[in-house]
Short mmCIF file of C-alpha atoms and ligand atoms in Angstrom, two decimals:
data_model
loop_
_atom_site.label_atom_id
_atom_site.label_comp_id
_atom_site.label_asym_id
_atom_site.label_seq_id
_atom_site.Cartn_x
_atom_site.Cartn_y
_atom_site.Cartn_z
CA UNK A 1 -24.99 20.12 6.37
CA UNK A 2 -24.87 17.67 9.28
CA UNK A 3 -28.05 15.92 7.62
CA UNK A 4 -26.01 15.99 4.41
CA UNK A 5 -23.40 13.77 6.39
CA UNK A 6 -25.90 11.64 7.73
CA UNK A 7 -27.10 10.73 4.32
CA UNK A 8 -23.99 10.38 3.04
CA UNK A 9 -23.10 7.98 5.70
CA UNK A 10 -26.33 6.14 4.92
CA UNK A 11 -25.21 6.02 1.43
CA UNK A 12 -21.94 4.55 2.07
CA UNK A 13 -23.35 2.13 4.58
CA UNK A 14 -25.10 0.49 2.09
CA UNK A 15 -22.01 0.08 -0.12
CA UNK A 16 -19.28 -0.97 2.42
CA UNK A 17 -19.35 -4.51 4.53
CA UNK A 18 -21.12 -3.96 7.89
CA UNK A 19 -17.43 -4.50 9.15
CA UNK A 20 -15.52 -2.05 7.31
CA UNK A 21 -18.51 0.85 8.05
CA UNK A 22 -18.34 -0.14 11.56
CA UNK A 23 -14.83 -0.18 12.21
CA UNK A 24 -13.62 2.79 9.99
CA UNK A 25 -16.73 5.09 9.21
CA UNK A 26 -19.01 4.80 12.27
CA UNK A 27 -16.69 6.36 14.89
CA UNK A 28 -16.09 9.28 12.57
CA UNK A 29 -17.93 12.44 13.60
CA UNK A 30 -18.84 15.43 11.38
CA UNK A 31 -17.64 18.54 12.87
CA UNK A 32 -18.98 20.94 10.48
CA UNK A 33 -17.64 23.27 7.48
CA UNK A 34 -14.60 25.96 7.47
CA UNK A 35 -14.11 27.92 4.50
CA UNK A 36 -11.98 25.40 2.29
CA UNK A 37 -12.57 22.34 4.09
CA UNK A 38 -14.60 19.82 5.97
CA UNK A 39 -13.87 19.09 9.57
CA UNK A 40 -13.76 15.42 10.64
CA UNK A 41 -13.13 14.26 14.21
CA UNK A 42 -11.32 10.92 14.26
CA UNK A 43 -10.63 8.84 17.22
CA UNK A 44 -6.82 9.01 16.39
CA UNK A 45 -4.41 9.67 13.67
CA UNK A 46 -4.46 6.27 12.23
CA UNK A 47 -8.21 6.78 11.01
CA UNK A 48 -7.22 9.82 8.88
CA UNK A 49 -4.64 8.06 6.82
CA UNK A 50 -7.09 4.97 6.33
CA UNK A 51 -10.19 7.37 5.64
CA UNK A 52 -7.74 9.21 3.41
CA UNK A 53 -6.45 6.26 1.51
CA UNK A 54 -9.78 4.01 1.07
CA UNK A 55 -12.89 6.09 1.38
CA UNK A 56 -12.08 9.85 1.17
CA UNK A 57 -12.84 10.43 -2.51
CA UNK A 58 -15.87 8.48 -1.88
CA UNK A 59 -17.34 10.60 1.05
CA UNK A 60 -16.59 13.85 -0.68
CA UNK A 61 -18.40 12.63 -3.98
CA UNK A 62 -21.25 11.59 -1.95
CA UNK A 63 -21.38 14.57 -0.01
CA UNK A 64 -21.22 16.86 -3.26
CA UNK A 65 -23.67 14.65 -4.69
CA UNK A 66 -25.98 14.93 -2.28
CA UNK A 67 -25.51 18.77 -1.83
CA UNK A 68 -26.23 19.05 -5.26
CA UNK A 69 -25.45 22.77 -6.63
CA UNK A 70 -23.85 23.93 -3.22
CA UNK A 71 -19.82 23.65 -3.58
CA UNK A 72 -18.72 21.14 -0.86
CA UNK A 73 -15.03 21.74 0.27
CA UNK A 74 -12.49 18.97 -1.31
CA UNK A 75 -10.33 19.14 1.47
CA UNK A 76 -10.59 17.73 4.73
CA UNK A 77 -9.21 18.80 8.54
CA UNK A 78 -8.64 15.76 10.69
CA UNK A 79 -9.50 16.90 14.30
CA UNK A 80 -8.44 14.30 17.03
CA UNK A 81 -10.93 13.73 19.59
CA UNK A 82 -9.89 11.71 22.23
CA UNK A 83 -13.72 10.77 23.55
CA UNK A 84 -14.16 9.32 20.30
CA UNK A 85 -11.81 6.31 21.13
CA UNK A 86 -13.84 4.42 23.25
CA UNK A 87 -16.71 4.42 20.48
CA UNK A 88 -14.01 3.11 18.03
CA UNK A 89 -12.75 0.23 20.42
CA UNK A 90 -16.24 -0.77 20.99
CA UNK A 91 -16.96 -1.20 17.42
CA UNK A 92 -13.95 -3.20 16.85
CA UNK A 93 -14.62 -5.41 19.33
CA UNK A 94 -17.82 -6.47 18.04
CA UNK A 95 -15.95 -6.92 14.71
CA UNK A 96 -16.17 -10.96 14.18
CA UNK A 97 -14.17 -13.04 14.77
CA UNK A 98 -12.74 -11.35 17.50
CA UNK A 99 -8.71 -11.15 17.32
CA UNK A 100 -7.20 -11.76 20.28
CA UNK A 101 -5.40 -8.40 21.10
CA UNK A 102 -1.75 -7.90 22.42
CA UNK A 103 -1.65 -6.38 25.44
CA UNK A 104 -1.05 -2.85 25.22
CA UNK A 105 2.44 -2.25 27.05
CA UNK A 106 2.71 1.83 27.60
CA UNK A 107 -0.48 3.74 27.11
CA UNK A 108 1.18 7.08 27.02
CA UNK A 109 2.78 7.17 23.55
CA UNK A 110 1.17 7.93 20.44
CA UNK A 111 -1.11 4.70 20.04
CA UNK A 112 0.16 1.94 18.33
CA UNK A 113 -2.06 0.32 15.75
CA UNK A 114 -3.47 -3.24 16.17
CA UNK A 115 -3.46 -5.25 13.30
CA UNK A 116 -5.99 -4.56 10.40
CA UNK A 117 -8.71 -7.06 11.04
CA UNK A 118 -9.51 -6.59 7.19
CA UNK A 119 -6.35 -7.73 5.78
CA UNK A 120 -6.15 -11.52 5.96
CA UNK A 121 -4.72 -14.16 3.74
CA UNK A 122 -7.94 -15.45 2.88
CA UNK A 123 -8.91 -12.37 1.19
CA UNK A 124 -5.59 -11.85 -0.68
CA UNK A 125 -5.64 -12.66 -4.47
CA UNK A 126 -2.68 -14.38 -5.49
CA UNK A 127 -1.30 -14.16 -9.19
CA UNK A 128 2.43 -14.39 -10.76
CA UNK A 129 3.03 -10.57 -9.58
CA UNK A 130 2.80 -11.71 -5.67
CA UNK A 131 3.15 -15.24 -5.83
CA UNK A 132 6.68 -15.28 -4.19
CA UNK A 133 5.88 -12.60 -1.53
CA UNK A 134 2.57 -14.18 -0.71
CA UNK A 135 4.24 -17.92 -0.03
CA UNK A 136 6.92 -16.43 1.92
CA UNK A 137 4.29 -14.78 4.18
CA UNK A 138 2.39 -17.80 4.55
CA UNK A 139 5.36 -19.71 5.50
CA UNK A 140 6.44 -17.05 7.97
CA UNK A 141 2.83 -16.96 9.51
CA UNK A 142 2.84 -20.66 10.07
CA UNK A 143 6.45 -20.74 11.18
CA UNK A 144 7.41 -17.50 12.54
CA UNK A 145 11.09 -16.95 13.43
CA UNK A 146 12.32 -19.67 11.52
CA UNK A 147 12.83 -20.35 7.82
CA UNK A 148 12.30 -16.49 6.57
CA UNK A 149 13.72 -14.17 9.26
CA UNK A 150 13.89 -11.40 8.37
CA UNK A 151 11.08 -11.03 5.48
CA UNK A 152 11.49 -8.27 3.34
CA UNK A 153 8.79 -7.42 1.11
CA UNK A 154 9.04 -4.83 -1.48
CA UNK A 155 7.25 -3.12 -4.15
CA UNK A 156 5.18 -0.06 -5.37
CA UNK A 157 2.31 1.72 -3.41
CA UNK A 158 -0.87 0.17 -3.38
CA UNK A 159 0.51 -3.49 -4.25
CA UNK A 160 -0.54 -5.45 -1.06
CA UNK A 161 2.50 -4.89 1.37
CA UNK A 162 0.49 -3.67 4.20
CA UNK A 163 -2.31 -6.45 3.46
CA UNK A 164 0.42 -9.13 3.59
CA UNK A 165 2.14 -8.14 6.87
CA UNK A 166 -0.96 -7.68 8.71
CA UNK A 167 -1.86 -11.41 7.30
CA UNK A 168 1.16 -13.00 8.72
CA UNK A 169 0.23 -11.34 12.13
CA UNK A 170 -3.05 -12.64 11.84
CA UNK A 171 -1.91 -16.23 11.07
CA UNK A 172 0.63 -16.21 14.04
CA UNK A 173 -1.87 -15.08 16.36
CA UNK A 174 -4.42 -17.68 15.21
CA UNK A 175 -2.16 -20.46 16.01
CA UNK A 176 -0.77 -18.95 18.99
CA UNK A 177 -3.11 -16.67 20.89
CA UNK A 178 -0.34 -15.23 23.13
CA UNK A 179 2.31 -14.24 20.43
CA UNK A 180 2.76 -10.61 21.36
CA UNK A 181 2.47 -8.88 17.42
CA UNK A 182 3.53 -5.43 16.96
CA UNK A 183 2.22 -3.78 13.84
CA UNK A 184 3.83 -0.61 13.33
CA UNK A 185 4.84 1.65 10.15
CA UNK A 186 8.63 3.02 10.27
CA UNK A 187 6.73 6.47 10.95
CA UNK A 188 4.81 5.73 13.84
CA UNK A 189 7.98 4.05 15.15
CA UNK A 190 9.92 6.99 14.72
CA UNK A 191 7.36 9.15 16.45
CA UNK A 192 7.10 6.49 19.43
CA UNK A 193 11.10 6.63 19.63
CA UNK A 194 11.25 10.62 19.69
CA UNK A 195 8.56 10.93 22.14
CA UNK A 196 10.25 8.20 24.40
CA UNK A 197 13.28 10.23 24.31
CA UNK A 198 11.89 13.57 25.08
CA UNK A 199 9.94 12.12 27.94
CA UNK A 200 12.06 10.04 29.16
CA UNK A 201 10.78 6.98 28.48
CA UNK A 202 13.13 5.29 26.36
CA UNK A 203 13.41 1.88 28.71
CA UNK A 204 9.80 1.48 28.08
CA UNK A 205 10.25 1.99 24.56
CA UNK A 206 13.02 -0.57 24.35
CA UNK A 207 11.00 -3.00 26.45
CA UNK A 208 8.15 -2.68 24.28
CA UNK A 209 9.95 -3.69 21.04
CA UNK A 210 12.96 -5.73 22.24
CA UNK A 211 11.61 -7.85 25.12
CA UNK A 212 7.60 -8.00 24.73
CA UNK A 213 7.46 -8.53 21.41
CA UNK A 214 7.59 -12.06 19.48
CA UNK A 215 6.81 -10.73 16.11
CA UNK A 216 7.38 -7.24 14.57
CA UNK A 217 5.96 -6.23 11.44
CA UNK A 218 7.73 -3.03 10.56
CA UNK A 219 5.90 -1.22 7.62
CA UNK A 220 7.52 1.29 5.21
CA UNK A 221 10.64 1.28 6.23
CA UNK A 222 11.90 3.90 3.57
CA UNK A 223 10.62 6.43 5.86
CA UNK A 224 13.64 5.96 8.27
CA UNK A 225 15.81 7.51 5.42
CA UNK A 226 18.37 9.84 6.56
CA UNK A 227 16.82 9.54 10.05
CA UNK A 228 20.29 8.16 11.61
CA UNK A 229 19.09 8.03 15.43
CA UNK A 230 15.92 6.04 14.62
CA UNK A 231 18.09 3.99 12.00
CA UNK A 232 20.42 3.43 14.94
CA UNK A 233 17.52 2.35 17.63
CA UNK A 234 16.01 0.03 14.80
CA UNK A 235 19.24 -1.92 14.40
CA UNK A 236 19.36 -2.36 17.96
CA UNK A 237 15.76 -3.49 18.20
CA UNK A 238 16.42 -5.41 15.17
CA UNK A 239 19.56 -7.46 16.59
CA UNK A 240 17.71 -7.81 20.01
CA UNK A 241 14.76 -9.71 18.38
CA UNK A 242 16.59 -11.59 15.63
CA UNK A 243 18.65 -12.98 18.32
CA UNK A 244 15.87 -14.37 20.24
CA UNK A 245 14.38 -15.90 17.25
CA UNK A 246 11.82 -13.54 16.79
CA UNK A 247 10.05 -12.83 13.57
CA UNK A 248 10.89 -9.75 11.95
CA UNK A 249 9.24 -8.32 8.47
CA UNK A 250 9.82 -5.39 6.82
CA UNK A 251 8.19 -3.82 3.69
CA UNK A 252 9.64 -0.80 1.66
CA UNK A 253 8.74 0.52 -1.58
CA UNK A 254 12.22 -0.40 -2.91
CA UNK A 255 14.44 -2.88 -2.94
CA UNK A 256 16.87 -3.00 0.38
CA UNK A 257 19.99 -1.13 -1.91
CA UNK A 258 17.97 1.52 -3.17
CA UNK A 259 16.70 2.78 0.13
CA UNK A 260 18.15 6.05 0.15
CA UNK A 261 20.33 7.18 2.83
CA UNK A 262 20.04 3.66 5.03
CA UNK A 263 23.09 2.48 6.94
CA UNK A 264 24.66 -0.52 5.12
CA UNK A 265 24.63 -2.69 7.97
CA UNK A 266 20.94 -2.35 8.18
CA UNK A 267 20.56 -3.17 4.65
CA UNK A 268 22.62 -6.32 4.77
CA UNK A 269 20.31 -7.18 7.86
CA UNK A 270 17.37 -6.81 5.41
CA UNK A 271 18.92 -8.96 3.02
CA UNK A 272 20.16 -11.78 5.04
CA UNK A 273 16.91 -13.31 4.80
CA UNK A 274 14.37 -13.65 2.70
CA UNK A 275 13.59 -10.67 0.22
CA UNK A 276 10.57 -10.69 -1.95
CA UNK A 277 8.55 -8.58 -4.07
CA UNK A 278 5.15 -7.61 -5.31
CA UNK A 279 4.49 -6.26 -8.94
CA UNK A 280 1.72 -4.57 -10.20
CA UNK A 281 -0.97 -7.54 -10.92
CA UNK A 282 -1.66 -8.89 -14.13
CA UNK A 283 -4.70 -8.49 -15.83
CA UNK A 284 -6.58 -11.81 -14.78
CA UNK A 285 -5.23 -11.06 -10.95
CA UNK A 286 -6.86 -7.51 -11.22
CA UNK A 287 -10.21 -8.91 -12.48
CA UNK A 288 -9.91 -11.57 -9.59
CA UNK A 289 -9.64 -9.04 -7.02
CA UNK A 290 -12.41 -6.80 -8.27
CA UNK A 291 -14.71 -9.63 -7.84
CA UNK A 292 -13.56 -10.53 -4.86
CA UNK A 293 -13.82 -7.19 -3.22
CA UNK A 294 -17.38 -6.70 -5.48
CA UNK A 295 -18.39 -9.88 -3.28
CA UNK A 296 -17.34 -8.77 -0.09
CA UNK A 297 -18.86 -5.47 -0.55
CA UNK A 298 -21.93 -6.90 -1.84
CA UNK A 299 -21.73 -5.37 -5.26
CA UNK A 300 -23.00 -7.22 -8.36
CA UNK A 301 -20.46 -6.51 -10.67
CA UNK A 302 -21.22 -7.52 -14.32
CA UNK A 303 -18.00 -9.35 -15.81
CA UNK A 304 -17.49 -6.72 -18.43
CA UNK A 305 -17.40 -3.93 -16.33
CA UNK A 306 -14.75 -5.88 -14.23
CA UNK A 307 -12.94 -6.43 -17.22
CA UNK A 308 -13.09 -2.66 -18.29
CA UNK A 309 -12.08 -1.50 -14.99
CA UNK A 310 -9.26 -4.24 -14.79
CA UNK A 311 -7.60 -3.04 -18.13
CA UNK A 312 -8.14 0.79 -17.08
CA UNK A 313 -6.87 0.88 -14.00
CA UNK A 314 -3.65 -1.04 -14.22
CA UNK A 315 -0.57 -0.06 -11.67
CA UNK A 316 -2.20 -0.05 -8.09
CA UNK A 317 -4.70 -2.10 -6.56
CA UNK A 318 -6.06 0.64 -3.96
CA UNK A 319 -6.96 2.71 -6.89
CA UNK A 320 -8.61 -0.42 -8.60
CA UNK A 321 -10.88 -1.26 -5.29
CA UNK A 322 -11.47 2.61 -4.95
CA UNK A 323 -12.69 2.62 -8.80
CA UNK A 324 -15.02 0.03 -8.18
CA UNK A 325 -16.74 1.63 -4.94
CA UNK A 326 -16.99 4.54 -6.90
CA UNK A 327 -18.91 3.07 -9.71
CA UNK A 328 -21.20 1.31 -7.06
CA UNK A 329 -22.03 4.29 -5.24
CA UNK A 330 -22.87 6.18 -8.72
CA UNK A 331 -25.07 3.47 -9.79
CA UNK A 332 -26.64 3.78 -6.51
CA UNK A 333 -27.11 7.84 -6.12
CA UNK A 334 -28.48 8.04 -9.82
CA UNK A 335 -30.32 4.98 -9.64
CA UNK A 336 -28.67 3.30 -12.82
CA UNK A 337 -27.69 -0.21 -13.31
CA UNK A 338 -23.74 -0.78 -12.63
CA UNK A 339 -23.07 -1.38 -16.62
CA UNK A 340 -20.04 -0.42 -18.93
CA UNK A 341 -21.60 2.85 -19.79
CA UNK A 342 -21.73 4.22 -16.20
CA UNK A 343 -18.21 3.05 -15.95
CA UNK A 344 -16.81 4.14 -18.52
CA UNK A 345 -18.46 7.76 -17.63
CA UNK A 346 -17.00 7.52 -14.06
CA UNK A 347 -13.16 6.80 -15.49
CA UNK A 348 -13.63 9.87 -17.97
CA UNK A 349 -14.56 11.97 -14.54
CA UNK A 350 -11.29 10.59 -12.76
CA UNK A 351 -8.72 9.41 -15.05
CA UNK A 352 -7.00 12.82 -16.30
CA UNK A 353 -5.78 13.52 -12.59
CA UNK A 354 -5.15 9.94 -11.76
CA UNK A 355 -1.53 8.28 -11.56
CA UNK A 356 -3.24 5.60 -13.60
CA UNK A 357 -3.25 7.46 -16.65
CA UNK A 358 0.50 7.09 -17.08
CA UNK A 359 1.44 6.10 -20.30
CA UNK A 360 3.86 4.06 -22.31
CA UNK A 361 4.86 7.52 -23.55
CA UNK A 362 5.23 8.98 -20.00
CA UNK A 363 7.81 6.17 -19.13
CA UNK A 364 9.64 6.49 -22.22
CA UNK A 365 10.12 10.29 -21.89
CA UNK A 366 11.43 9.88 -18.19
CA UNK A 367 13.57 6.83 -19.27
CA UNK A 368 14.95 9.23 -22.39
CA UNK A 369 15.49 12.03 -20.04
CA UNK A 370 17.35 9.77 -17.19
CA UNK A 371 19.79 8.48 -20.01
CA UNK A 372 20.01 11.65 -22.10
CA UNK A 373 19.06 9.86 -25.14
CA UNK A 374 16.37 11.43 -27.66
CA UNK A 375 12.42 9.76 -27.77
CA UNK A 376 13.22 8.70 -31.50
CA UNK A 377 16.20 6.75 -30.24
CA UNK A 378 14.25 4.45 -28.06
CA UNK A 379 11.87 3.54 -30.77
CA UNK A 380 14.55 3.60 -33.57
CA UNK A 381 16.04 0.29 -34.73
CA UNK A 382 19.64 1.05 -33.48
CA UNK A 383 21.43 -1.25 -31.51
CA UNK A 384 24.06 0.85 -29.72
CA UNK A 385 23.97 0.03 -26.28
CA UNK A 386 23.73 3.43 -25.07
CA UNK A 387 20.41 3.40 -26.90
CA UNK A 388 19.41 -0.44 -26.56
CA UNK A 389 19.81 -0.64 -22.86
CA UNK A 390 17.66 2.58 -21.92
CA UNK A 391 15.14 0.91 -24.54
CA UNK A 392 15.12 -2.66 -22.54
CA UNK A 393 14.86 -0.72 -19.15
CA UNK A 394 11.98 1.51 -20.60
CA UNK A 395 10.22 -1.77 -22.03
CA UNK A 396 10.51 -3.50 -18.56
CA UNK A 397 9.21 -0.57 -16.58
CA UNK A 398 5.89 -0.40 -18.72
CA UNK A 399 5.50 -3.95 -18.61
CA UNK A 400 5.85 -4.26 -15.00
CA UNK A 401 3.82 -1.07 -14.33
CA UNK A 402 1.39 -0.87 -16.80
CA UNK A 403 0.76 -4.35 -17.78
CA UNK A 404 0.68 -3.47 -21.39
CA UNK A 405 0.66 -6.62 -23.62
CA UNK A 406 3.92 -7.51 -25.32
CA UNK A 407 2.63 -6.88 -29.00
CA UNK A 408 1.18 -3.70 -28.05
CA UNK A 409 4.84 -2.52 -26.32
CA UNK A 410 6.47 -3.74 -29.81
CA UNK A 411 3.93 -1.46 -31.69
CA UNK A 412 4.86 1.66 -29.33
CA UNK A 413 8.58 1.09 -29.25
CA UNK A 414 8.38 1.78 -33.24
CA UNK A 415 7.06 -1.37 -34.38
CA UNK A 416 9.42 -4.43 -32.82
CA UNK A 417 8.39 -8.01 -32.77
CA UNK A 418 6.76 -9.06 -29.44
CA UNK A 419 9.90 -11.47 -28.84
CA UNK A 420 12.17 -8.45 -28.86
CA UNK A 421 10.08 -7.03 -26.04
CA UNK A 422 9.84 -10.24 -24.41
CA UNK A 423 13.62 -10.97 -24.12
CA UNK A 424 14.37 -7.21 -23.30
CA UNK A 425 11.91 -7.60 -20.30
CA UNK A 426 13.35 -11.16 -19.24
CA UNK A 427 16.89 -10.08 -19.42
CA UNK A 428 16.19 -7.19 -17.16
CA UNK A 429 14.22 -8.94 -14.77
CA UNK A 430 16.92 -11.10 -14.61
CA UNK A 431 19.39 -8.75 -13.95
CA UNK A 432 17.18 -7.30 -11.47
CA UNK A 433 17.34 -10.55 -9.69
CA UNK A 434 20.95 -10.94 -9.76
CA UNK A 435 20.87 -7.59 -8.34
CA UNK A 436 22.98 -5.53 -11.24
CA UNK A 437 23.75 -2.37 -9.45
CA UNK A 438 23.49 -0.61 -12.62
CA UNK A 439 19.96 -2.06 -13.60
CA UNK A 440 18.79 -1.20 -9.91
CA UNK A 441 19.89 1.84 -9.84
CA UNK A 442 18.26 3.07 -13.27
CA UNK A 443 15.03 1.48 -12.55
CA UNK A 444 14.91 2.57 -8.99
CA UNK A 445 15.49 6.15 -9.96
CA UNK A 446 13.02 6.10 -12.94
CA UNK A 447 10.32 4.87 -10.80
CA UNK A 448 10.80 7.36 -8.26
CA UNK A 449 10.96 10.12 -10.95
CA UNK A 450 7.60 8.51 -12.18
CA UNK A 451 6.04 8.32 -8.90
CA UNK A 452 5.80 4.64 -8.49
P1 ADP B 1 0.68 -1.28 -0.01
O1 ADP B 1 1.16 -1.49 1.28
O2 ADP B 1 1.67 -2.17 -0.81
O3 ADP B 1 0.93 0.13 -0.35
P2 ADP B 1 -1.95 -2.38 0.62
O4 ADP B 1 -1.71 -3.65 1.20
O5 ADP B 1 -2.08 -0.97 1.40
O6 ADP B 1 -0.56 -1.84 -0.50
O7 ADP B 1 -3.04 -2.36 -0.49
C1 ADP B 1 -3.87 -1.60 -1.16
C2 ADP B 1 -5.26 -2.02 -1.27
O8 ADP B 1 -5.19 -3.33 -2.20
C3 ADP B 1 -5.74 -2.91 -0.01
O9 ADP B 1 -7.06 -2.42 0.32
C4 ADP B 1 -5.37 -4.34 -0.01
O10 ADP B 1 -6.44 -5.28 0.39
C5 ADP B 1 -5.78 -4.49 -1.67
N1 ADP B 1 -4.95 -5.59 -2.16
C6 ADP B 1 -3.44 -5.44 -2.76
N2 ADP B 1 -3.38 -6.60 -3.31
C7 ADP B 1 -4.27 -7.21 -3.00
C8 ADP B 1 -4.27 -8.69 -3.60
N3 ADP B 1 -3.47 -9.23 -3.97
N4 ADP B 1 -5.64 -9.17 -3.29
C9 ADP B 1 -6.68 -8.56 -2.79
N5 ADP B 1 -6.57 -7.23 -2.29
C10 ADP B 1 -5.26 -6.44 -2.51
MG1 MG B 2 1.35 0.07 2.96
#
């Protein structure tokens, strides 16, 4: 099995950029196989999150393909191994260009992750769906603490929020190598907070976040939902930084008002600055993202394959990238050209249990359930508000999340004209921008049900 791992690594190495491979896979050690899982030893928890999000499917598929008949478990048990930490550090330090690293203040609490070297503005593809968030982020990166403070970026899973906040951090450090940036997920913030309370280290925790920090990049704030004490701590952290003109960037999967169980005064802080959303990218942007990714990973990507993948995987950029890698690895393993046929075959294997399989009908059904109307109503011509409003909401969500064309949506909603769809999408979009509570509440609740 050890050999299998080495072999799989060899294949992955050929498909990932040297930087990614050295940063994320080289420090990982194979720890054997248990009854239902393989064991991977990692330097810190961040590796588990990162690998699970980006490379795990690929690793498992590669192992399985190499193992042939023998079944490889589909689960992983992560084992923290402190001795690997130095190895990981060494790997990162050889990564060009060496990003100046902020000093670590307190070594004891669970490690706070540095900026991710991979996420930069230069490899972020801008399109209509993320233009505003990108522009605000760039402004933040060049003039921190002034124009857009705080900056609040919200949007669905895998749409580039973490990428943007890291890029802001890099941009700031590039201009001012002495700027102390702190990138932290709300989850990690919570864990560190709890740890420091238990270990009587709250003073150094506060020092670290309130006085030794020039830029606080707080990812996935929705994690604080219902955690009153951590919210309280964050509120004071926020104020301390804000009043000394330090830049604060917060991301969330929903609009500030929609974060459940979040204290009103925190929400109003979030809204006091700039609020920008990232939406699912349009087809052209998805193609550009694929091309860019292919280039950085040295994958030769024929145009028709890019088009096919971009048309198939619509709601999540992470998924899009994962699919590209999967096809590339499969081509390598089977010694086949990376063509449309192979791409289609790969997609057939993964689509049924992917969220990318979400359809217009899924959205229609959930919208109907939410508003208590029938599927037939939503496709009907009835204009009563009890029906027309849910219909418009459903059209809006379909367009945002699936990127389906207006004519096709018209068709799926009982043969309506594309201009009807267009005006519905505009109307709901406008109400969202005006922060209409009814619309925000409905769209938020439905999206949660859809798991996006
Ligand atoms: P989120 O934090 O919103 O869930 P991430 O920032 O982790 O999403 O993005 C998921 C993956 O997609 C990352 O690998 C990121 O680099 C990539 N990605 C997302 N949006 C873009 C974009 N516009 N251009 C290039 N890569 C992108
Ligand atoms: Mg994220």
